Amino acid sequence: MIERIGQRTLRFVGRPALLAHAAAVGRKEGAGPLGAQFDYVAENDRMGQKTWELAESELQKTAIRTALRKAGLRNGDLDCILAGDLLDQCIGSFLASMQSDVPYLGQYGACSTMAQGLALGACLVEGGAARRLVAAASSHFCSAERQYRFPLAYGGQRTPTAQWTATAAGAVVLGAADERPIRVTHALFGKMVELGVTDANNMGAAMAPAAFDTLTALLDDLHAQPRDFDCIVTGDLGHVGADILLTLLRGQGIDLSPVYSDCGSLLFGDEQDAHAGGSGCGCSAAVLCGPLLRDMAAGKLDRLVFAGTGAMMSPTSVQQGQPIAGVCHAVVLERSA
Amino acid sequence: MIERIGQRTLRFVGRPALLAHAAAVGRKEGAGPLGAQFDYVAENDRMGQKTWELAESELQKTAIRTALRKAGLRNGDLDCILAGDLLDQCIGSFLASMQSDVPYLGQYGACSTMAQGLALGACLVEGGAARRLVAAASSHFCSAERQYRFPLAYGGQRTPTAQWTATAAGAVVLGAADERPIRVTHALFGKMVELGVTDANNMGAAMAPAAFDTLTALLDDLHAQPRDFDCIVTGDLGHVGADILLTLLRGQGIDLSPVYSDCGSLLFGDEQDAHAGGSGCGCSAAVLCGPLLRDMAAGKLDRLVFAGTGAMMSPTSVQQGQPIAGVCHAVVLERSA
């Protein structure tokens, strides 16, 4: 059963369970501070494929396959796959699952896609529409860079606010309640929030107001304080966006800092030249499905808010001068003893 | 409550209601055989906008706004919008709803997006995750043509199997059961089916096997014959794909022809030079939300299977030689007396 709490929060009474999770990342991500906590680190970001798009799809396929193996399940046990990525027509995702023989529902929430899929997936499991499903998302620096910015070989300069698209993928297997300890307890679907940002090299600023909107609504609905959670993590605000979010919240008398992290800020070390931090659908997907869920499984985190952030834009919309809207979907994960 | 019937069919016990529906189309579509049954026909396909992408978003916005007006609702009454289109990063849809202040979940099912959104929306309403929501989809000949094929001014020759991307949008408002007569009773999420088609100018052939897979599974699960429905309609197989579908079904001893239609075959008249028929997310969306749902409301159709078809490909995947997979999501709509 799904209950509505307050204005916008959904509560999953049956607490859909995370049956397994897996993260697969590229070489640079594997060399970062979280490297040891991913299930798979590519030796070569080409993943043995002929194109970067196929490499991304292979990375997502690796995350899904690994999560299924960890859950002791096969494709045939799934009722559907919810997946998405940043590429035109979400090619990374549909190629990853094209031969899976599992019903497929493509999702597009920009970099918030993992959170969107996880929240929707919890609705489907809790509502009885699916017994077991996979939610997955991916991004790849090389496929994204040439699509959104410059040809790879061009070696364009990056601005200080620019973020580095993660070569990464994450997948979770969700299912109806059993003895598994990690559960999805709440979700809140985000609104697009647009405050006039048009700089595609400053996504953090475009997304922070959406994260503010979603997190204040969630805390309000739950009558909760940040301290009620062990960790509240945004998807890929990066250093710039994270600062804006903390400032906006402070203006409302909310101090998020004691429990706050951002996947984009966590993924790369300062020496890795990732400027304002990691980004891309795969950034939050891999940090959730790698280190964060490992920490939950190990009992280091009991209550986590995963607030996936996305910037609604396309190379065309930016070139046509359209503003960039942020969106942020939140999922609350809890570990039972 | 959502029950599983047979292998893959979902039954919505509470029968989510269609609170309203609306279709907005371009000039050519308005001049076709269904022209009088759309809510809005553009005088000029630019829709008063500076770019084709904004024109598409304006068309989708018009469909959503009209559906809401017909339902007597405002944006604030919605719990979410599920929308998608064919453009890179689904720009037509996110621009259409950017200022709506409604939670937004982008969908990408290629031309099956309307069916995907409608089926997912029914799951959300029935499961209690949303009280009222909009499912919408759109396409625009001018934005799609230049993205997928040639610059508009180039005037490229079209092959006989090619389809004409519809300038069209459709939107439905779904809500928990009330007195409204049209209900969503069942849905079946489609698998990607790929049989080696690589010709982006023969989408019908790429999608027909997926429609075959979905329709046989649905009829099987429901222990139904085609004649149990007043109409079984596919999204945009066009003349070529529709023939393939009928042939494949005949091979299984199923004669679909007495109740079969295809939105792509219905949309344009023979004299309109649309070759194998209409296509695009907007094609099935507008034919459903215009003529088909009007016929249901008027009591001319009582049981309808809407089987939205999509071709999973992108200009990049086709250029890289990847096969085109079809996908087909089915929704059963019934009218109560």
XYZ file of C-alpha atoms in Angstrom:
674
model
C 0.000 0.000 0.000
C 1.158 3.497 -0.785
C 0.148 6.278 1.588
C 0.469 9.965 0.940
C 2.139 11.871 3.748
C 1.777 15.634 3.883
C 1.806 17.399 0.537
C 3.932 15.246 -1.736
C 5.656 12.360 0.036
C 4.756 8.741 -0.703
C 5.129 6.144 2.026
C 5.578 2.519 1.016
C 3.853 0.593 3.762
C 5.135 -2.792 2.556
C 8.682 -1.414 2.315
C 9.954 -2.828 -1.003
C 13.297 -4.521 -0.486
C 16.603 -3.986 -2.208
C 17.451 -7.516 -3.234
C 20.844 -6.524 -4.581
C 22.821 -3.631 -5.995
C 25.902 -3.267 -8.135
C 28.058 -0.500 -9.546
C 30.416 -0.602 -12.519
C 32.758 2.286 -13.253
C 35.515 3.476 -15.547
C 39.196 3.709 -14.850
C 39.328 7.281 -13.562
C 36.384 6.605 -11.224
C 38.080 3.429 -10.053
C 41.227 5.426 -9.274
C 39.264 7.895 -7.127
C 38.641 7.828 -3.376
C 35.666 5.428 -3.726
C 37.381 3.090 -6.176
C 37.576 0.054 -3.918
C 33.847 0.109 -3.269
C 32.621 -0.502 -6.798
C 31.855 -4.014 -8.010
C 33.620 -3.556 -11.303
C 36.317 -1.157 -12.468
C 37.069 -1.133 -16.196
C 40.671 -1.598 -17.202
C 39.888 0.283 -20.369
C 36.889 2.580 -20.749
C 36.208 1.180 -24.212
C 34.978 -1.982 -22.492
C 36.169 -3.985 -25.500
C 33.571 -2.288 -27.718
C 33.859 -0.532 -31.051
C 32.099 2.675 -29.992
C 31.746 4.753 -26.827
C 27.982 4.277 -26.941
C 28.395 0.494 -26.934
C 30.966 0.877 -24.150
C 28.397 2.722 -22.042
C 25.775 0.102 -22.758
C 28.261 -2.612 -21.804
C 28.955 -0.819 -18.528
C 25.240 -0.631 -17.722
C 24.808 -4.263 -18.726
C 27.672 -5.178 -16.375
C 25.976 -3.389 -13.475
C 22.634 -5.098 -14.159
C 24.221 -8.529 -14.637
C 26.252 -8.176 -11.454
C 23.256 -7.056 -9.397
C 21.209 -9.981 -10.697
C 24.008 -12.415 -9.903
C 24.303 -11.015 -6.370
C 20.542 -11.438 -5.958
C 20.713 -15.002 -7.256
C 18.281 -14.087 -10.041
C 18.141 -14.285 -13.806
C 16.552 -12.012 -16.410
C 13.554 -14.317 -16.487
C 12.830 -13.499 -12.852
C 12.279 -9.817 -13.633
C 8.941 -8.237 -14.478
C 10.560 -5.125 -15.924
C 13.648 -2.976 -16.298
C 13.493 0.772 -15.713
C 16.596 2.362 -17.193
C 17.898 5.538 -18.694
C 20.926 7.622 -19.532
C 21.977 10.941 -21.031
C 22.481 9.908 -24.626
C 20.145 10.886 -27.441
C 17.197 8.450 -27.367
C 18.777 6.789 -24.295
C 20.793 4.488 -26.549
C 23.088 3.335 -23.746
C 20.146 1.839 -21.883
C 18.100 0.318 -24.661
C 21.154 -1.329 -26.158
C 22.069 -2.699 -22.723
C 18.707 -4.457 -22.339
C 17.804 -5.101 -25.991
C 18.459 -8.833 -25.761
C 17.276 -9.248 -22.173
C 13.758 -10.510 -22.995
C 12.466 -8.416 -20.080
C 9.756 -5.721 -20.435
C 11.552 -2.413 -20.758
C 10.463 1.065 -19.686
C 12.882 3.795 -20.723
C 13.264 6.650 -18.258
C 14.591 10.120 -18.864
C 15.260 12.268 -15.832
C 18.664 13.565 -16.943
C 21.143 12.865 -14.106
C 18.257 12.133 -11.715
C 17.346 8.999 -13.673
C 18.553 6.531 -11.023
C 16.382 8.178 -8.376
C 13.437 8.389 -10.783
C 13.732 4.691 -11.633
C 14.165 3.700 -7.993
C 11.134 5.728 -6.887
C 8.964 4.517 -9.775
C 10.192 0.976 -9.207
C 9.181 1.147 -5.557
C 5.712 2.326 -6.663
C 5.421 -0.601 -9.081
C 6.547 -3.201 -6.533
C 4.435 -1.766 -3.735
C 1.408 -1.374 -5.976
C 1.652 -4.966 -7.171
C 2.581 -4.179 -10.770
C 5.945 -5.938 -10.481
C 7.290 -8.648 -8.223
C 10.923 -8.006 -9.040
C 12.454 -5.334 -11.240
C 15.724 -3.639 -12.034
C 16.302 0.112 -11.936
C 19.491 1.181 -13.658
C 21.249 4.223 -15.071
C 24.564 5.001 -16.705
C 26.749 7.663 -18.217
C 30.102 7.640 -19.971
C 32.509 10.550 -20.179
C 33.431 9.858 -23.780
C 29.921 9.421 -25.166
C 28.566 12.392 -23.208
C 31.446 14.761 -23.878
C 31.250 14.488 -27.621
C 27.478 14.732 -27.578
C 27.134 17.670 -25.190
C 30.376 19.571 -25.528
C 33.357 19.070 -27.824
C 34.930 16.257 -29.810
C 37.145 14.336 -27.398
C 40.304 15.011 -29.376
C 39.684 18.753 -29.354
C 40.881 19.072 -25.782
C 38.664 22.056 -24.945
C 39.341 24.043 -21.765
C 36.873 23.473 -18.960
C 35.509 26.260 -16.778
C 35.918 26.011 -12.990
C 32.186 25.342 -12.551
C 32.171 22.534 -15.121
C 31.652 18.970 -13.922
C 33.127 15.746 -15.182
C 30.636 13.239 -16.598
C 31.238 9.994 -14.753
C 31.933 6.796 -16.640
C 29.742 4.757 -14.381
C 26.601 2.699 -14.042
C 24.516 1.431 -11.184
C 21.704 -1.072 -10.886
C 19.431 -2.208 -8.091
C 17.089 -5.161 -7.953
C 13.903 -4.309 -6.090
C 11.345 -6.795 -4.903
C 8.418 -7.337 -2.595
C 9.340 -7.505 1.071
C 11.372 -10.426 2.331
C 14.077 -10.684 4.953
C 16.450 -8.327 3.192
C 17.447 -5.452 5.464
C 17.511 -2.459 3.076
C 14.073 -1.105 2.246
C 12.611 1.767 0.271
C 10.320 3.540 2.709
C 9.434 6.860 1.080
C 9.756 8.728 -2.193
C 9.036 12.192 -3.460
C 8.847 13.026 -7.160
C 10.451 16.340 -8.013
C 9.153 19.328 -9.941
C 11.263 21.057 -12.529
C 12.600 24.286 -11.046
C 13.994 26.901 -13.396
C 15.568 30.094 -12.186
C 17.115 31.382 -15.388
C 20.423 29.485 -15.529
C 21.512 29.079 -19.170
C 25.171 28.068 -18.685
C 25.592 24.382 -19.563
C 28.921 24.509 -17.734
C 27.279 25.356 -14.452
C 24.817 22.530 -13.874
C 25.242 22.698 -10.105
C 23.637 26.136 -10.032
C 20.816 24.942 -12.279
C 20.045 21.918 -10.105
C 20.493 23.266 -6.562
C 17.101 25.062 -6.440
C 15.336 21.811 -7.408
C 17.190 19.922 -4.674
C 16.167 22.672 -2.253
C 12.518 22.344 -3.314
C 12.491 18.555 -2.993
C 14.402 18.314 0.294
C 12.387 21.029 2.060
C 9.156 19.364 0.884
C 10.357 15.965 2.104
C 11.538 17.177 5.506
C 8.300 19.126 5.902
C 6.079 16.189 4.992
C 7.972 13.863 7.326
C 8.193 16.472 10.116
C 11.855 15.554 10.116
C 15.132 17.305 10.776
C 18.267 16.561 8.758
C 19.680 14.877 11.880
C 16.909 12.274 11.688
C 18.892 10.750 8.823
C 22.396 9.362 8.869
C 23.049 10.779 5.444
C 21.266 13.027 2.960
C 22.992 12.797 -0.380
C 22.344 14.678 -3.596
C 23.182 13.247 -6.994
C 25.609 15.535 -8.720
C 25.398 19.109 -7.529
C 29.167 19.178 -7.340
C 31.068 21.625 -5.154
C 29.341 24.665 -6.624
C 25.778 23.358 -6.461
C 26.266 21.818 -3.041
C 27.339 25.196 -1.637
C 24.265 26.831 -3.157
C 21.977 24.164 -1.706
C 23.439 24.522 1.791
C 23.097 28.296 1.576
C 19.493 28.128 0.368
C 18.590 25.742 3.185
C 20.364 27.862 5.772
C 18.126 30.717 4.648
C 15.183 28.577 5.799
C 16.854 27.779 9.101
C 17.818 24.279 8.014
C 21.388 23.133 8.610
C 21.994 20.199 6.311
C 25.765 20.149 6.688
C 26.160 17.559 9.492
C 24.611 14.817 7.362
C 25.069 16.124 3.847
C 27.066 14.622 0.996
C 26.931 14.889 -2.765
C 27.776 11.955 -5.014
C 29.446 14.277 -7.517
C 31.688 15.723 -4.812
C 32.564 12.284 -3.448
C 33.439 10.509 -6.674
C 36.726 12.176 -7.621
C 39.701 13.264 -5.562
C 40.939 16.868 -5.670
C 43.978 15.777 -7.648
C 41.863 14.202 -10.370
C 41.145 17.468 -12.200
C 37.385 16.956 -12.228
C 36.811 20.660 -11.486
C 33.437 21.096 -9.702
C 32.990 17.319 -9.335
C 31.396 14.359 -11.029
C 28.090 14.387 -12.865
C 26.005 12.266 -15.211
C 23.327 9.642 -14.591
C 26.044 7.155 -13.700
C 27.559 9.356 -11.005
C 24.722 9.119 -8.493
C 23.794 5.624 -9.703
C 27.264 4.198 -9.044
C 27.857 6.057 -5.767
C 24.477 4.832 -4.501
C 24.887 1.267 -5.752
C 28.516 1.077 -4.682
C 29.666 2.811 -1.478
C 26.358 4.071 -0.062
C 24.448 0.812 -0.230
C 27.564 -1.071 0.920
C 27.650 1.185 3.951
C 23.986 0.481 4.572
C 24.493 -3.244 4.194
C 27.416 -3.073 6.607
C 25.344 -1.250 9.202
C 27.278 2.029 8.906
C 24.196 3.889 7.657
C 20.646 3.159 8.752
C 18.629 5.974 7.199
C 19.595 7.496 3.889
C 17.929 10.110 1.700
C 19.038 9.666 -1.897
C 18.109 12.834 -3.774
C 19.002 12.372 -7.419
C 19.481 15.643 -9.240
C 19.110 16.312 -12.952
C 19.458 19.239 -15.342
C 16.798 19.334 -18.029
C 18.586 20.566 -21.109
C 19.879 19.346 -24.433
C 22.618 20.690 -26.703
C 19.787 21.995 -28.902
C 17.880 23.693 -26.101
C 21.045 25.378 -24.837
C 22.016 26.559 -28.318
C 18.515 27.912 -28.750
C 18.897 29.915 -25.540
C 16.366 27.991 -23.482
C 16.882 27.991 -19.710
C 18.067 24.896 -17.872
C 15.626 23.508 -15.309
C 16.728 21.364 -12.417
C 14.788 18.384 -11.138
C 15.343 16.277 -8.026
C 13.636 13.038 -7.044
C 14.130 11.799 -3.481
C 14.049 8.253 -2.157
C 14.334 7.310 1.513
C 16.144 4.052 2.220
C 16.140 2.420 5.637
C 17.980 -0.492 7.105
C 16.150 -2.667 9.550
C 18.126 -4.462 12.207
C -5.215 -3.262 -6.391
C -3.183 -4.640 -9.254
C -3.552 -8.323 -10.039
C -1.330 -10.323 -12.314
C -3.207 -12.370 -14.902
C -1.411 -15.163 -16.692
C 2.209 -14.495 -17.534
C 2.475 -10.760 -18.018
C -0.869 -8.948 -17.938
C -1.733 -6.513 -15.149
C -5.355 -6.078 -14.147
C -6.382 -2.837 -12.462
C -9.115 -3.880 -10.080
C -10.105 -0.301 -9.232
C -10.210 0.604 -12.929
C -8.492 4.025 -13.054
C -10.666 6.483 -14.925
C -9.883 8.671 -17.888
C -10.958 12.043 -16.591
C -10.311 13.753 -19.910
C -8.306 13.525 -23.112
C -7.197 15.941 -25.777
C -5.288 15.889 -29.044
C -3.521 18.731 -30.824
C -2.176 18.303 -34.350
C -0.449 20.102 -37.197
C -1.951 21.356 -40.422
C -1.330 18.248 -42.550
C -2.797 15.982 -39.852
C -5.753 18.317 -39.549
C -6.321 18.041 -43.300
C -6.368 14.233 -43.106
C -9.344 11.903 -42.711
C -9.384 12.296 -38.904
C -8.956 16.079 -38.945
C -12.350 16.972 -37.512
C -11.821 14.779 -34.458
C -8.840 16.553 -32.957
C -9.306 19.241 -30.333
C -6.852 21.609 -31.915
C -5.460 21.912 -35.424
C -2.562 24.322 -35.902
C -2.950 26.954 -38.591
C 0.800 27.039 -38.847
C 3.062 24.244 -37.604
C 5.456 26.807 -36.125
C 2.851 27.399 -33.417
C 4.062 31.000 -33.175
C 7.435 29.812 -31.857
C 10.972 30.605 -32.923
C 12.131 26.989 -33.288
C 10.592 23.652 -34.276
C 11.493 22.236 -30.883
C 9.560 24.996 -29.133
C 6.720 24.439 -31.611
C 6.565 20.783 -30.585
C 6.636 21.688 -26.920
C 3.831 24.215 -27.518
C 1.782 21.516 -29.239
C 2.229 19.151 -26.288
C 1.439 21.971 -23.875
C -1.754 22.672 -25.850
C -2.836 19.031 -25.552
C -2.163 18.977 -21.790
C -3.846 22.337 -21.191
C -6.897 21.298 -23.214
C -7.213 17.946 -21.432
C -6.980 19.671 -18.053
C -9.603 22.237 -19.071
C -11.941 19.481 -20.229
C -11.445 17.725 -16.881
C -12.105 20.943 -14.988
C -8.688 20.694 -13.353
C -5.606 22.847 -12.993
C -1.915 21.985 -12.811
C -2.128 22.162 -9.031
C -4.557 19.228 -9.040
C -1.981 16.892 -10.582
C 0.410 14.671 -8.656
C 2.647 14.139 -11.667
C 3.148 14.384 -15.400
C 4.515 11.421 -17.375
C 5.637 12.656 -20.769
C 8.052 11.964 -23.559
C 8.892 12.461 -27.196
C 11.451 11.554 -29.843
C 13.800 14.492 -29.534
C 17.249 14.263 -28.015
C 16.839 14.437 -24.216
C 13.039 14.646 -24.726
C 13.269 18.419 -25.037
C 9.722 18.748 -26.431
C 8.284 17.318 -23.237
C 10.441 18.904 -20.576
C 10.041 22.330 -22.149
C 6.267 21.791 -22.286
C 6.049 21.162 -18.543
C 9.025 23.184 -17.274
C 6.857 25.918 -15.753
C 4.002 23.644 -14.696
C 5.055 23.276 -11.043
C 3.996 19.601 -11.238
C 6.339 16.659 -10.463
C 7.710 15.464 -13.783
C 8.786 11.969 -14.851
C 10.273 11.859 -18.338
C 9.491 8.722 -20.328
C 11.303 7.351 -23.332
C 9.626 4.514 -25.204
C 10.222 5.900 -28.703
C 6.834 5.998 -30.496
C 5.305 3.781 -27.793
C 5.681 6.558 -25.222
C 1.954 7.350 -24.965
C 1.144 3.721 -24.186
C 4.069 3.495 -21.748
C 2.908 6.611 -19.919
C -0.706 5.492 -19.883
C 0.190 2.038 -18.541
C 2.606 3.410 -15.937
C 0.094 6.093 -15.019
C -2.576 3.464 -14.427
C -0.124 1.614 -12.151
C 0.560 4.800 -10.183
C -3.118 5.698 -9.786
C -4.172 2.162 -8.953
C -1.271 1.679 -6.554
C -2.081 4.890 -4.699
C 1.038 6.791 -5.763
C -0.970 9.451 -7.591
C -4.532 10.699 -7.306
C -4.557 12.458 -10.662
C -1.875 12.611 -13.316
C -1.299 13.467 -16.939
C 0.262 11.136 -19.508
C 1.329 12.902 -22.679
C 3.474 12.461 -25.773
C 4.282 14.430 -28.892
C 6.222 14.508 -32.117
C 6.725 17.114 -34.816
C 7.639 16.401 -38.413
C 10.041 19.319 -38.647
C 11.949 18.697 -35.412
C 12.133 14.943 -36.030
C 13.029 15.076 -39.710
C 16.067 17.254 -39.229
C 17.187 15.249 -36.218
C 16.714 11.751 -37.669
C 17.040 12.206 -41.404
C 17.880 15.250 -43.492
C 17.739 19.025 -43.155
C 14.190 20.074 -44.032
C 15.274 22.238 -46.958
C 17.241 19.367 -48.513
C 14.075 17.728 -49.859
C 15.445 14.164 -49.673
C 13.563 11.394 -51.493
C 11.643 9.042 -49.228
C 11.542 5.287 -49.753
C 8.150 3.542 -50.109
C 8.491 1.952 -46.658
C 9.282 5.279 -44.986
C 6.725 6.788 -42.626
C 5.792 10.404 -42.014
C 6.460 11.682 -38.502
C 3.205 13.166 -37.284
C 3.049 16.719 -36.008
C 0.793 15.796 -33.162
C 0.384 15.505 -29.419
C -2.022 13.768 -27.098
C -2.689 13.949 -23.389
C -4.944 12.093 -20.995
C -5.806 12.894 -17.411
C -6.055 9.750 -15.315
C -7.542 9.556 -11.861
C -8.897 7.236 -9.228
C -12.277 5.785 -10.053
C -15.298 8.025 -10.151
C -18.364 8.059 -12.386
C -16.420 8.554 -15.597
C -17.208 5.813 -18.100
C -13.818 5.146 -19.716
C -11.493 3.036 -17.577
C -8.074 1.470 -17.852
C -8.621 -2.190 -17.038
C -5.420 -3.981 -18.074
C -1.891 -3.272 -19.238
C 1.024 -5.279 -20.498
C 4.547 -3.886 -20.651
C 6.414 -4.877 -23.784
C 9.811 -6.472 -24.269
C 12.225 -5.204 -26.879
C 12.159 -7.575 -29.835
C 14.988 -7.373 -32.330
C 15.084 -9.465 -35.479
C 17.928 -7.820 -37.338
C 16.223 -4.870 -39.045
C 18.739 -2.062 -39.565
C 16.853 0.122 -42.076
C 15.672 3.308 -40.342
C 13.304 3.820 -43.264
C 11.438 0.626 -42.490
C 10.263 1.058 -38.933
C 7.115 -0.944 -39.529
C 9.137 -4.094 -40.085
C 11.222 -3.393 -36.982
C 8.171 -2.897 -34.767
C 5.756 -5.571 -36.029
C 7.441 -8.497 -34.207
C 7.174 -6.599 -30.915
C 3.481 -5.935 -31.515
C 3.083 -9.632 -32.281
C 4.821 -10.577 -29.025
C 2.733 -8.194 -26.918
C -0.642 -8.941 -28.511
C -0.249 -12.711 -28.413
C 0.825 -12.499 -24.758
C -2.150 -10.281 -23.917
C -4.725 -12.437 -25.725
C -3.219 -15.524 -24.128
C -3.251 -14.087 -20.613
C -6.841 -12.907 -20.995
C -7.971 -16.115 -22.734
C -9.416 -13.732 -25.274
C -10.031 -13.715 -29.012
C -9.599 -10.586 -31.112
C -13.392 -10.478 -31.489
C -13.716 -9.935 -27.729
C -12.617 -6.369 -28.413
C -14.296 -3.755 -30.566
C -10.947 -2.510 -31.750
C -7.300 -3.513 -31.412
C -5.118 -0.675 -32.573
C -1.352 -0.484 -32.938
C 0.552 2.773 -32.706
C 2.398 3.347 -35.927
C 3.195 0.138 -37.767
C 2.025 1.819 -40.967
C 0.845 -0.151 -43.979
C 4.024 -2.238 -44.173
C 4.248 -3.154 -40.492
C 0.509 -3.770 -40.191
C 0.685 -6.325 -43.005
C 3.591 -8.069 -41.297
C 1.733 -8.154 -37.979
C -1.412 -9.638 -39.535
C 0.682 -12.259 -41.336
C 2.597 -13.203 -38.178
C -0.650 -13.575 -36.238
C -2.260 -15.593 -39.006
C 0.670 -17.997 -38.665
C -0.499 -18.560 -35.067
C -4.078 -19.071 -36.161
C -5.146 -15.610 -34.982
C -7.169 -13.447 -37.349
C -6.844 -9.893 -36.133
C -8.231 -8.268 -39.273
C -11.902 -7.860 -38.253
C -11.032 -5.559 -35.353
C -7.604 -4.270 -36.325
C -6.521 -0.722 -37.033
C -3.228 1.125 -36.918
C -3.001 4.780 -35.889
C -0.278 5.373 -38.475
C -2.433 3.965 -41.246
C -5.470 5.977 -40.132
C -3.872 9.388 -39.747
C -3.201 10.369 -43.354
C -5.206 9.910 -46.542
C -3.723 8.119 -49.557
C -3.440 11.427 -51.410
C -1.349 12.979 -48.628
C 1.922 11.440 -49.767
C 2.758 9.982 -46.356
C 4.080 6.746 -47.958
C 3.741 3.864 -45.480
C 1.729 6.000 -43.029
C 2.168 8.206 -39.998
C 4.624 7.600 -37.180
C 6.121 9.344 -34.176
C 5.093 9.517 -30.514
C 2.405 12.016 -31.440
C 0.802 9.752 -34.027
C -0.625 7.154 -31.648
C -1.034 9.763 -28.891
C -3.239 12.021 -31.005
C -5.229 9.234 -32.677
C -5.943 7.743 -29.236
C -6.724 11.051 -27.543
C -8.714 12.333 -30.510
C -10.859 9.933 -32.559
C -10.514 6.701 -30.556
C -11.403 8.092 -27.158
C -14.124 10.228 -28.756
C -15.610 7.069 -30.219
C -15.444 5.435 -26.790
C -17.057 8.425 -25.125
C -19.796 8.373 -27.766
C -20.476 4.698 -27.168
C -19.211 3.559 -30.569
C -16.422 1.492 -28.969
C -16.695 -0.319 -25.671
C -13.486 -2.352 -25.479
C -10.269 -1.071 -27.002
C -6.729 -2.444 -26.969
C -4.260 0.394 -27.495
C -0.926 -1.184 -28.398
C 1.637 1.604 -28.733
C 4.598 0.614 -30.855
C 8.109 2.036 -30.769
C 11.407 1.542 -32.572
C 14.417 1.679 -30.299
C 17.076 3.406 -32.349
C 18.886 6.697 -32.602
C 20.672 8.361 -35.521
C 23.903 7.333 -33.790
C 22.914 3.707 -33.261
C 21.818 3.388 -36.900
C 25.010 4.966 -38.201
C 26.972 2.604 -35.996
C 25.173 -0.363 -37.559
C 23.228 -1.391 -34.488
C 19.956 -3.242 -35.083
C 16.605 -1.578 -34.428
C 14.498 -3.235 -31.749
C 10.762 -2.836 -31.590
C 8.800 -2.453 -28.392
C 5.046 -2.487 -27.814
C 3.133 -1.649 -24.647
C -0.559 -2.541 -24.525
C -3.349 -0.903 -22.548
C -6.932 -2.155 -22.421
C -9.592 0.533 -22.145
C -13.212 -0.254 -21.401
C -16.339 1.800 -21.375
C -18.924 1.049 -18.736
C -22.563 1.775 -19.501
